[in-house]
Every structure is written in C-alpha cells, then in structure tokens.
Short mmCIF file of C-alpha atoms in Angstrom, two decimals:
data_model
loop_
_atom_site.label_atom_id
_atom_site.label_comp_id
_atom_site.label_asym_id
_atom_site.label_seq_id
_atom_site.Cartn_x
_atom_site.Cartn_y
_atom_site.Cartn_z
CA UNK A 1 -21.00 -35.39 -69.72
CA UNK A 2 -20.70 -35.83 -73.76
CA UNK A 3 -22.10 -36.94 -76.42
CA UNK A 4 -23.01 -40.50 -77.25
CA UNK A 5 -20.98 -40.51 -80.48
CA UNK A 6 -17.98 -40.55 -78.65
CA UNK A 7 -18.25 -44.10 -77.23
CA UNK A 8 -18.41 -45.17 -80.80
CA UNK A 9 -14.25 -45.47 -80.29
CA UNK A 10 -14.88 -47.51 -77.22
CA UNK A 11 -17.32 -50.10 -78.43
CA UNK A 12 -16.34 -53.20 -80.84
CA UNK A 13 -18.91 -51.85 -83.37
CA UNK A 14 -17.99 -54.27 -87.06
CA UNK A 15 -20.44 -53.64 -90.37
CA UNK A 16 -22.15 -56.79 -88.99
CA UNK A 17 -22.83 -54.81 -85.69
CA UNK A 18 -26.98 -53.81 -85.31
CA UNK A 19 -27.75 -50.61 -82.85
CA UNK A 20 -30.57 -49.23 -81.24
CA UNK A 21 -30.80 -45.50 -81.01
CA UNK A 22 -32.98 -44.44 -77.84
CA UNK A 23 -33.59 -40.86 -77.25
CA UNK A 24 -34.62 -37.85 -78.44
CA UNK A 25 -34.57 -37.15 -82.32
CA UNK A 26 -32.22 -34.97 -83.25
CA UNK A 27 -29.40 -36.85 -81.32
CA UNK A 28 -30.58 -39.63 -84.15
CA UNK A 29 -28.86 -37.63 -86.85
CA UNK A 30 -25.79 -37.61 -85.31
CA UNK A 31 -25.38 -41.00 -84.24
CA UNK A 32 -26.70 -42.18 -88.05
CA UNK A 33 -23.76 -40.62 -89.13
CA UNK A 34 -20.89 -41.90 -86.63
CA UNK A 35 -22.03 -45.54 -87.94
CA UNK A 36 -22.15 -44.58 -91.42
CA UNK A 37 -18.31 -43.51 -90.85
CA UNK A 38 -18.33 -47.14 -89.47
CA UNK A 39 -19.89 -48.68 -92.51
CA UNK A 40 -22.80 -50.20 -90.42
CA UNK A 41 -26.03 -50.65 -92.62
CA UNK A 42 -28.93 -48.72 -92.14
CA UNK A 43 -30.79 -51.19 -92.38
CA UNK A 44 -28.93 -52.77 -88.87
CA UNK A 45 -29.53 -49.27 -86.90
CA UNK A 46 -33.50 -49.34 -85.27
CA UNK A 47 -34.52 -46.05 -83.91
CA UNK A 48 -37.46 -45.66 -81.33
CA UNK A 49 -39.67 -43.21 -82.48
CA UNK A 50 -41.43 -41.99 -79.66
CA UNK A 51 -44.94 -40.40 -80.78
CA UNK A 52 -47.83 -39.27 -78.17
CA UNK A 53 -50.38 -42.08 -79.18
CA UNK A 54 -53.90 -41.84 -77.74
CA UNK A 55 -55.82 -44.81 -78.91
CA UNK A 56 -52.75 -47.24 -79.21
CA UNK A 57 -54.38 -49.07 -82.17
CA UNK A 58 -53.62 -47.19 -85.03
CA UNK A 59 -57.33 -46.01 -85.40
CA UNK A 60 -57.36 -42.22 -84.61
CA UNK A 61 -54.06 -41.46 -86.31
CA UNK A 62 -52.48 -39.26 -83.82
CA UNK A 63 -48.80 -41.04 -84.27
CA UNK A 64 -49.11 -41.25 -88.12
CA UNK A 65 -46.13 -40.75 -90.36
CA UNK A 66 -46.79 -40.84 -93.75
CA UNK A 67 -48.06 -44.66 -94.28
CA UNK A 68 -46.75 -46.36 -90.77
CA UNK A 69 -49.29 -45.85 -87.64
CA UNK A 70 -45.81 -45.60 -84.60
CA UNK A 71 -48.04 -47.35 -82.26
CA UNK A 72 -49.15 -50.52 -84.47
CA UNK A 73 -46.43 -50.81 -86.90
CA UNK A 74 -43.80 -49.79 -84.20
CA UNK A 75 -42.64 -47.77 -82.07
CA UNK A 76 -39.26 -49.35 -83.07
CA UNK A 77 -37.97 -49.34 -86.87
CA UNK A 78 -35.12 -49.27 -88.79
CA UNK A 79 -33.36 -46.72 -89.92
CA UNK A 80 -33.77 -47.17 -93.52
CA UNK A 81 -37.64 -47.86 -93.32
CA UNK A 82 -38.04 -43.92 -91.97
CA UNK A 83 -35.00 -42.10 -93.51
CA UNK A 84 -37.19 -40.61 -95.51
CA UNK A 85 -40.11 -39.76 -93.75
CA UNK A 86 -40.25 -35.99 -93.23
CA UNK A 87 -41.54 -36.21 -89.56
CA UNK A 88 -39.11 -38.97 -88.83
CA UNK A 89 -35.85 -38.45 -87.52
#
C-alpha cells in the first residue's frame, strides 16, 4: 500500500515524458504536483475525467464543465485544458 507519487523515483520520467492520470480526482492534485517537481509540461499530463453521462452525446448536459461536454469532447484531456475549470480536478 502507498501512494502513487512514490513510484515517481522508480520510473524514467524526463520533461519529454507524457502521463496519464487514472483515478479518482483528488489523487490528480497530488500527482500534478510530483511532475511539476519533475518539470513535465502540463500540457504532456492527460487526466480522465470520469463524469456520470446519460445521453453520451453531449445533448442533455449532465457531464458539462464549463464549455467542454466530458462525454463528446473527452473523457480524456490534458491537464492544462481543465486546470482551471472549477469542477475539474
């Protein structure tokens, strides 16, 4: 048992290196900021964000977040397209 950060010293991770973060939000935090320690873009770091989506289309708006629909324009982005989002991680 641990945290995920922790195989950071483990892994070959360079500035060139691009991540995906799985898993529940707030672990996102945490793991944005072991690879910003590492100097890897934001920009290389995708998170999954995981909304309950009923129509799957992006027509009744249930997985909205600010302008980006999770199930048409995701569910898979990078880091620095939803850093600022309020719902996003």
């Amino acid at each position: 048992m641990g945290v995920v950060t922790k195989l950071f010293e483990k892994a070959n991770l360079t500035a060139q290196t691009r991540v995906v973060v799985c898993g529940p939000p707030v672990m996102f935090r945490f793991v944005v900021a072991g690879l910003d320690a590492l100097s890897i873009s934001r920009e290389n770091i995708y998170v999954d964000l995981e909304r309950r989506m009923k129509c799957g289309i992006g027509k009744c708006g249930h997985c909205q977040i600010n302008d980006k629909y999770v199930c048409a324009d995701g569910p898979v982005f990078s880091y620095a397209q939803v850093q600022d989002m309020e719902e996003a991680p």
